[in-house]
Coordinates of C-alpha atoms and ligand atoms in Angstrom, one line a residue:
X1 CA -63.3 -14.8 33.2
X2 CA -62.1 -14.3 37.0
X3 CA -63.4 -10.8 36.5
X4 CA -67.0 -11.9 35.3
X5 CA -66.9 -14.5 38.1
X6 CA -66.2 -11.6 40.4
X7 CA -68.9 -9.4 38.7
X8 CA -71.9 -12.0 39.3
X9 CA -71.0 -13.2 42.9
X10 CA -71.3 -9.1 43.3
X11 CA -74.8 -9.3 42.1
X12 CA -76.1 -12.7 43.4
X13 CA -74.4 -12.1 47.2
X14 CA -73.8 -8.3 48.6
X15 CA -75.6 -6.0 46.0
X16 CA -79.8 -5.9 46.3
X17 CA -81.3 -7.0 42.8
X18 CA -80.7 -4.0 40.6
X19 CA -78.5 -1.8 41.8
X20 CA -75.8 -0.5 39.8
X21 CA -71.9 -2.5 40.2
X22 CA -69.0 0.3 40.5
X23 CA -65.7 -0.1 40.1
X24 CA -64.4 -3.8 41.2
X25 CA -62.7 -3.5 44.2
X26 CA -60.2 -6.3 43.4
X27 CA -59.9 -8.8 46.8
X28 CA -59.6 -12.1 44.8
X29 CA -56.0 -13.2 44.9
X30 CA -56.4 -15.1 42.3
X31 CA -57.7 -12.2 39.9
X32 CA -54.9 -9.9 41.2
X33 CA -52.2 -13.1 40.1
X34 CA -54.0 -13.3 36.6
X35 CA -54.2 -9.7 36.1
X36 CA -50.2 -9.4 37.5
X37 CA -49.7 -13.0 35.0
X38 CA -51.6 -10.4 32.2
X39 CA -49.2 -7.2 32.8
X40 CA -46.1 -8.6 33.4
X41 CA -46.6 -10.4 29.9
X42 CA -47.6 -7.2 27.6
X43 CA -45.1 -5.5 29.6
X44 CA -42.6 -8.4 28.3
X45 CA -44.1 -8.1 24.6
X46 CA -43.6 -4.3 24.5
X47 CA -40.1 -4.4 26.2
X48 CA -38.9 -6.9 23.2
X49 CA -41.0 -4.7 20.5
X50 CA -38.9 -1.9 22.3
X51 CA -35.8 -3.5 21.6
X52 CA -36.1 -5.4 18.7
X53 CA -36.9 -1.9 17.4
X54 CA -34.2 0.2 18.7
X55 CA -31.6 -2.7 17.7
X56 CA -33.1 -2.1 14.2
X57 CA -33.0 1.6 14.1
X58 CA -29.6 1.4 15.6
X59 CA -28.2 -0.9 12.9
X60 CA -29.3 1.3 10.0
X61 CA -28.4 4.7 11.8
X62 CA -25.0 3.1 12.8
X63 CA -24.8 2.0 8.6
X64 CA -25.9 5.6 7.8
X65 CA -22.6 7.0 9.7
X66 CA -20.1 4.7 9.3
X67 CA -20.8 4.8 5.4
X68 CA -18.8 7.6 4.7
X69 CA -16.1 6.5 6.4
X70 CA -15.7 3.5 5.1
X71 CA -15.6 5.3 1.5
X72 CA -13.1 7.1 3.3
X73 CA -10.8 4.1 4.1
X74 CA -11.0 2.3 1.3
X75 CA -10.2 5.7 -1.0
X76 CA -7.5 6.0 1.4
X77 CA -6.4 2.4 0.8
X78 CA -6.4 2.6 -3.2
X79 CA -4.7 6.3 -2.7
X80 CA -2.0 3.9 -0.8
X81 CA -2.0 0.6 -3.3
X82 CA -1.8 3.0 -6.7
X83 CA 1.3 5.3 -5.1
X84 CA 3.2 2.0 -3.9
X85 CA 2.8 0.8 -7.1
X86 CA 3.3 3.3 -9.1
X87 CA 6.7 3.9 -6.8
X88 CA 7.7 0.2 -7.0
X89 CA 8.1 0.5 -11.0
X90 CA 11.2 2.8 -11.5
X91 CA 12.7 1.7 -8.6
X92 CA 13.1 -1.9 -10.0
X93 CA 14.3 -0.8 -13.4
X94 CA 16.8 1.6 -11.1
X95 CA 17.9 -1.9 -8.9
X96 CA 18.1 -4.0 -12.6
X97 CA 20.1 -1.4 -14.2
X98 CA 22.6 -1.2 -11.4
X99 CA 22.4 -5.1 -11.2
X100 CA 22.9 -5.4 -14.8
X101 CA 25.8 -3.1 -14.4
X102 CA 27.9 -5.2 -11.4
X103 CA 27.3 -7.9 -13.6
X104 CA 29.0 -6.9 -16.1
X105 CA 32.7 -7.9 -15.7
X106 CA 34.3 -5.7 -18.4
X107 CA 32.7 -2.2 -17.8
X108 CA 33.7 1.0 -19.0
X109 CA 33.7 4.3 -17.2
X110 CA 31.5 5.5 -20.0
X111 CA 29.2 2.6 -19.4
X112 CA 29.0 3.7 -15.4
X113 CA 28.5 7.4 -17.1
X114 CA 25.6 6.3 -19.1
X115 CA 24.0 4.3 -16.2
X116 CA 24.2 7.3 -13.6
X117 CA 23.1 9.7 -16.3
X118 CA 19.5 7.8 -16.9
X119 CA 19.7 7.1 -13.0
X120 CA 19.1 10.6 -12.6
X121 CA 16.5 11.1 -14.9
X122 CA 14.6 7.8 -13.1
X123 CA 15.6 10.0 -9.4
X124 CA 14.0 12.7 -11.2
X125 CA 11.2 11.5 -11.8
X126 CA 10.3 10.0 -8.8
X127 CA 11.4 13.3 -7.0
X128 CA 8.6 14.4 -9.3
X129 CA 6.0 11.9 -8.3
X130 CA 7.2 12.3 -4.4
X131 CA 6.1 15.9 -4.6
X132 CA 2.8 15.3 -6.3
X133 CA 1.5 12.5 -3.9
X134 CA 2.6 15.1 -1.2
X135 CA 0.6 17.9 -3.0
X136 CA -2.3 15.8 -3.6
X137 CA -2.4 14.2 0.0
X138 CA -2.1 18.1 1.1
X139 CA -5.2 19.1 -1.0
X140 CA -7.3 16.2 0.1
X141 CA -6.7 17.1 3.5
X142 CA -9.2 19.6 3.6
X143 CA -6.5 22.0 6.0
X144 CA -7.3 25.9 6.5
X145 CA -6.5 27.8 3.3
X146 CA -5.9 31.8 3.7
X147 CA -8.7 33.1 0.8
X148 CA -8.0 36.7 -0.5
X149 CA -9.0 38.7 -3.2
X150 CA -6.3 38.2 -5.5
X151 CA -5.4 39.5 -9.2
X152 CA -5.9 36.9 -11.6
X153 CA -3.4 38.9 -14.3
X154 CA 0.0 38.0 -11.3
X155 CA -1.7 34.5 -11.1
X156 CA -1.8 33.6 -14.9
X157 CA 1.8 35.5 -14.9
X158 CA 3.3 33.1 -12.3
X159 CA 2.1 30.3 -14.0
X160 CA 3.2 31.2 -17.1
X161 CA 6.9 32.2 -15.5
X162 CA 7.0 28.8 -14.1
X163 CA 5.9 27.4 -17.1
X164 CA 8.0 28.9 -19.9
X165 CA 11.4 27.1 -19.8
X166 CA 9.2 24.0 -20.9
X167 CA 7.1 26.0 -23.8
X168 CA 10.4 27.2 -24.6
X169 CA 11.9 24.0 -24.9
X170 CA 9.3 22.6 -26.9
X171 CA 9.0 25.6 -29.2
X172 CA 5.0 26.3 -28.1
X173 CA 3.9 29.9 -28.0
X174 CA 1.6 31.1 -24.8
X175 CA -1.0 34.0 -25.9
X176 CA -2.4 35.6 -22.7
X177 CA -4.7 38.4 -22.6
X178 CA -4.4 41.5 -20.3
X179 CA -7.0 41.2 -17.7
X180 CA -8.2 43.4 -14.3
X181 CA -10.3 40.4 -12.9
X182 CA -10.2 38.7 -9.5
X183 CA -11.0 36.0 -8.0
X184 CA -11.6 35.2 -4.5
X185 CA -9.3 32.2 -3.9
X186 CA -5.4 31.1 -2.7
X187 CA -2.6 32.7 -4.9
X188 CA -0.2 29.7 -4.4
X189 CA -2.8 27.2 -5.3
X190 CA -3.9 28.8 -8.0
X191 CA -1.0 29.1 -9.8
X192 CA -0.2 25.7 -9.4
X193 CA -3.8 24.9 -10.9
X194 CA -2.8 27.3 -13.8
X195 CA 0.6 25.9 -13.8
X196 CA -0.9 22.2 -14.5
X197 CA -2.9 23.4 -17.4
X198 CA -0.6 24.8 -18.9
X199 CA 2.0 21.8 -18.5
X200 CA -0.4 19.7 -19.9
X201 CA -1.5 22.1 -23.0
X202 CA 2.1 22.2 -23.5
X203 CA 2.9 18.5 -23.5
X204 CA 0.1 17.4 -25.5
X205 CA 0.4 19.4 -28.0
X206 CA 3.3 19.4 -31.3
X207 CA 6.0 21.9 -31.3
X208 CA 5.2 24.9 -32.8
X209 CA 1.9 25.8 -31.8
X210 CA -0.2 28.4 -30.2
X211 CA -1.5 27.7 -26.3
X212 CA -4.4 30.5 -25.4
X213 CA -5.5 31.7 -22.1
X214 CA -8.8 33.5 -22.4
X215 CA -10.5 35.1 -19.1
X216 CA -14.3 36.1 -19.0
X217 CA -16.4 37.7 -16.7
X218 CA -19.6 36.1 -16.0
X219 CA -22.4 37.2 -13.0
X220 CA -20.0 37.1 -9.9
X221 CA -17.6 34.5 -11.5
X222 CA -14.7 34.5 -14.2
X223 CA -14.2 32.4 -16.2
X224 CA -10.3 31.1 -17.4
X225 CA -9.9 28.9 -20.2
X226 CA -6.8 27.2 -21.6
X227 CA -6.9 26.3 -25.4
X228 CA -4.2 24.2 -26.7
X229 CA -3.7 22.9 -30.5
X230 CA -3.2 19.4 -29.2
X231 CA -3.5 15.6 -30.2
X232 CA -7.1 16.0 -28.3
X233 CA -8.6 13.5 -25.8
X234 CA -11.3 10.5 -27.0
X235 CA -14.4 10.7 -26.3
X236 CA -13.8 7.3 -24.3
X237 CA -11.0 8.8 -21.8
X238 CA -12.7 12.2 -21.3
X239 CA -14.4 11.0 -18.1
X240 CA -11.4 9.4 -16.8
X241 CA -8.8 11.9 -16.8
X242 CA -9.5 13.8 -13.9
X243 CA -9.0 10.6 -11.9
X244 CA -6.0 9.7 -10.2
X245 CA -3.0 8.1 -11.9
X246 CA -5.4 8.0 -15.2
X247 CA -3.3 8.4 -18.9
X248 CA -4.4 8.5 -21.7
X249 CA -3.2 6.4 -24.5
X250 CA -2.3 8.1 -27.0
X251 CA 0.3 7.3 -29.8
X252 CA 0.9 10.3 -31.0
X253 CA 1.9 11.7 -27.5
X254 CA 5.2 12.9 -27.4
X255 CA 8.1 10.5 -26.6
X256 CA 8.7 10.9 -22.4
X257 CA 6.2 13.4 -22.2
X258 CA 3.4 11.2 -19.9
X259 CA 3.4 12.2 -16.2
X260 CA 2.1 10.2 -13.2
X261 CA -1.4 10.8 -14.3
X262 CA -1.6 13.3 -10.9
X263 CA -1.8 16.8 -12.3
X264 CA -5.7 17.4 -13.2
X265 CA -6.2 15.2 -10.1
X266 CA -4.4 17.6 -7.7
X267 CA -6.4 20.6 -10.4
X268 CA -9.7 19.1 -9.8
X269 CA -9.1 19.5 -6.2
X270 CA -8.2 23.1 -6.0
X271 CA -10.9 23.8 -8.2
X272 CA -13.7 22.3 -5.2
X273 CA -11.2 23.6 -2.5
X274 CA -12.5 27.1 -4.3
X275 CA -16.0 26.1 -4.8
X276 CA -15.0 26.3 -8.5
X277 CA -16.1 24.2 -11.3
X278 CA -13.7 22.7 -14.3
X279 CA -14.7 21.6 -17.4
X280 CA -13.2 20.6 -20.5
X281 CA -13.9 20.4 -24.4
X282 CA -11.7 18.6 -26.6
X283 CA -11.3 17.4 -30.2
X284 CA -8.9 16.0 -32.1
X285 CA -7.7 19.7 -33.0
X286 CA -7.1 20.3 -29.8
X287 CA -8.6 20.8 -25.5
X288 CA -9.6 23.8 -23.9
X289 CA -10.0 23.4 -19.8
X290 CA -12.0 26.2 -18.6
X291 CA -12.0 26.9 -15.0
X292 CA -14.8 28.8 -13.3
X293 CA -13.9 30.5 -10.1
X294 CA -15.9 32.9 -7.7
X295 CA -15.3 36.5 -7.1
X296 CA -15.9 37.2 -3.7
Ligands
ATP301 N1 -4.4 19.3 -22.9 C1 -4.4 18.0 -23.0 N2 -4.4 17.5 -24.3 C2 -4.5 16.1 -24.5 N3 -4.5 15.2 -23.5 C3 -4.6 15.7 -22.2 C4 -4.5 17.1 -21.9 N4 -4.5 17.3 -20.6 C5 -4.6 16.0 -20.1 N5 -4.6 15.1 -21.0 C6 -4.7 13.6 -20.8 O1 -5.1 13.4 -19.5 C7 -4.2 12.5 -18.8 C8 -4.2 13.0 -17.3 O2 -3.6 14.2 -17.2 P1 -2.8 14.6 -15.9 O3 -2.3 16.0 -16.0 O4 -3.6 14.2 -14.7 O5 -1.6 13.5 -15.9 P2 -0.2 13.5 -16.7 O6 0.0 14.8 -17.5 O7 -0.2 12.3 -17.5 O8 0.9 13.4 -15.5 P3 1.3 14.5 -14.5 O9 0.5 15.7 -14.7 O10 1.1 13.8 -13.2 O11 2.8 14.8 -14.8 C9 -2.9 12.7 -19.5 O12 -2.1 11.6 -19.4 C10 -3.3 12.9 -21.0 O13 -3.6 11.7 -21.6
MG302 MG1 -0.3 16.6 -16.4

C-alpha cells in the first residue's frame, strides 16, 4: 500500500504526465520500517521452517543410527540374563546338596563320597558351560581371524580325533570319506564347528549306529554334510535350534545327554565368521547339517 502511495505521489508531484516511473528510490521511513517489519518476519518464518526441519531430520537420522545399537544392547542384555540364569541353576542344587548334607547329623563317609562324586559332575558341567559362553562371547566379537587355505581332510580328522572317545563310548560308528578339498577359512574354528556336529550327531542318536560325513565340491564352494541316524528334530523346533540356549524336547533323548543349548549357536557363528551358510534336513530317521564353505 505504502509502495503504491509512493508510486502515485511520483506521478502526480515530480514526474511530467506520462513519463515512465523507474525503480523506487525508497526515502519514506515509513515504507523502509514496513518493508524491514516485512523481512524480518519471512526471515523469522523461514528460520523456524529451518529448524523445525532440521530438528525433524535430526530425530529420524539420530533413530536411524542408534537403532542398531540398541539391538545391540539389549542382545547383549538377554546374552547376560540367559547365562546368569542358566549358571544360577546347578549352583543352587550344588549349595542344597551340600546343605542337605551338614544337615544331616548321622552321615557316612560313603554319603560325603557320593555327594562329592555328583559335585563334580555338577563342576563339570558348569566348567563346560563356562567355556562355551567364553567361546560364544569370543565369536560374536567379530576379532581378527588368520584365514588360510586349509585341508578340509586334517580338519574333519581333528574333529573326529576329538570326537571319538564319546562315539566310542556310546558305541556310534563315524564313516568319513577321503577328500583333497579346501576351504578358505580358520583351522581351529573349524574343527570346533565340525567337532559340534559331530557331538550332536553323536548324542542324538541310539547306540549303534552309523554317523556320515560326506564332502562335495560345488562352483568355488564345498560342501560338508553330517548325517546321523538320530531321534530327528520336529518340524516345530527346526527354526529354533540354532538360537541360543534353545533344547529340544525330546523324550527319547538319551538320559544326561542335553547340553546348554550353545553348540549350533557358537556353529552358526563360525559358519557367517566364514561367509558360509548352514543348513539342516531332518526326519524322524535321522538330521544331516550340511555346511557350505568358500574356497578361496
Ligand atoms: N543331530 C541332531 N539330532 C537331533 N537333535 C539335534 C541334533 N543336533 C541338535 N539337535 C537339537 O538341537 C538342540 C540345540 O543343539 P545345541 O548343540 O545348540 O545344544 P545342546 O547339544 O543341547 O547343548 P551343547 O551343544 O551346548 O552341549 C539340541 O538340544 C537338540 O534338541
Ligand atoms: Mg550340542
Amino acid at each position: 500500500m505504502q509502495r503504491m502511495r509512493y508510486e502515485r505521489s511520483l506521478e502526480e508531484n515530480i514526474l511530467p504526465k506520462g513519463l515512465q516511473i523507474g525503480p523506487p528510490i525508497f526515502e519514506d521511513p515509513d515504507l523502509i520500517r514496513e518493508i524491514n517489519q516485512r523481512i524480518l518476519t519471512t526471515l523469522i518464518f523461514i528460520n523456524l521452517g529451518v529448524l523445525v526441519f532440521s530438528g525433524i531430520l535430526g530425530y529420524f537420522l539420530a533413530g536411524k543410527t542408534l537403532t542398531p545399537i540398541k539391538v545391540m544392547l539389549d542382545e547383549q542384555n538377554r546374552f547376560i540374563t540367559d547365562a546368569s540364569h542358566e549358571l544360577k541353576t546347578p549352583l543352587t542344587s550344588l549349595k542344597s546338596a551340600f546343605e542337605v548334607y551338614l544337615r544331616d547329623t548321622g552321615r557316612t563317609k560313603k554319603d560325603a563320597d557320593v555327594l562329592v562324586r555328583e559335585s563334580v559332575d555338577e563342576v563339570n558341567k558348569l566348567q563346560k558351560l563356562s567355556e562355551n559362553l567364553l567361546t560364544l562371547s569370543q565369536f560374536q566379537n567379530n576379532g581378527y581371524i588368520h584365514f588360510e587355505t586349509v585341508k578340509l581332510k586334517e580338519i574333519l580328522q581333528a574333529a573326529i580325533h576329538r570326537i571319538k572317545p564319546i562315539a566310542m563310548k556310546n558305541k556310534i560308528s563315524i564313516k568319513n570319506n577321503d577328500t583333497k578339498l579346501t576351504v578358505y577359512g580358520n583351522k581351529e574354528n573349524l574343527t570346533e564347528l565340525f567337532v559340534i556336529l559331530l557331538d550332536n550327531a553323536i548324542k542324538y542318536s541310539p547306540s549303534n549306529t552309523l554317523v556320515t560325513i560326506t564332502t562335495q565340491k560345488t562352483d568355488g564352494k564345498v560342501k560338508v554334510s553330517v548325517s546321523d541316524q538320530g531321534f530327528g528334530i520336529s518340524k516345530k523346533d527346526l527354526p529354533s535350534i540354532f538360537d541360543r540356549f534353545f533344547r529340544a524336547d525330546n523324550a527319547r533323548v538319551k538320559k544326561g545327554a542335553g547340553g546348554y543349548g550353545l553348540g549350533l549357536a557358537i556353529a552358526q557363528k563360525i559358519v557367517r565368521n566364514h561367509n558360509g551358510i548352514i543348513n539342516v534336513a531332518s526326519t524322524v530317521k535321522g538330521s544331516t547339517f550340511s555346511v557350505t564353505l568358500p574356497r578361496k
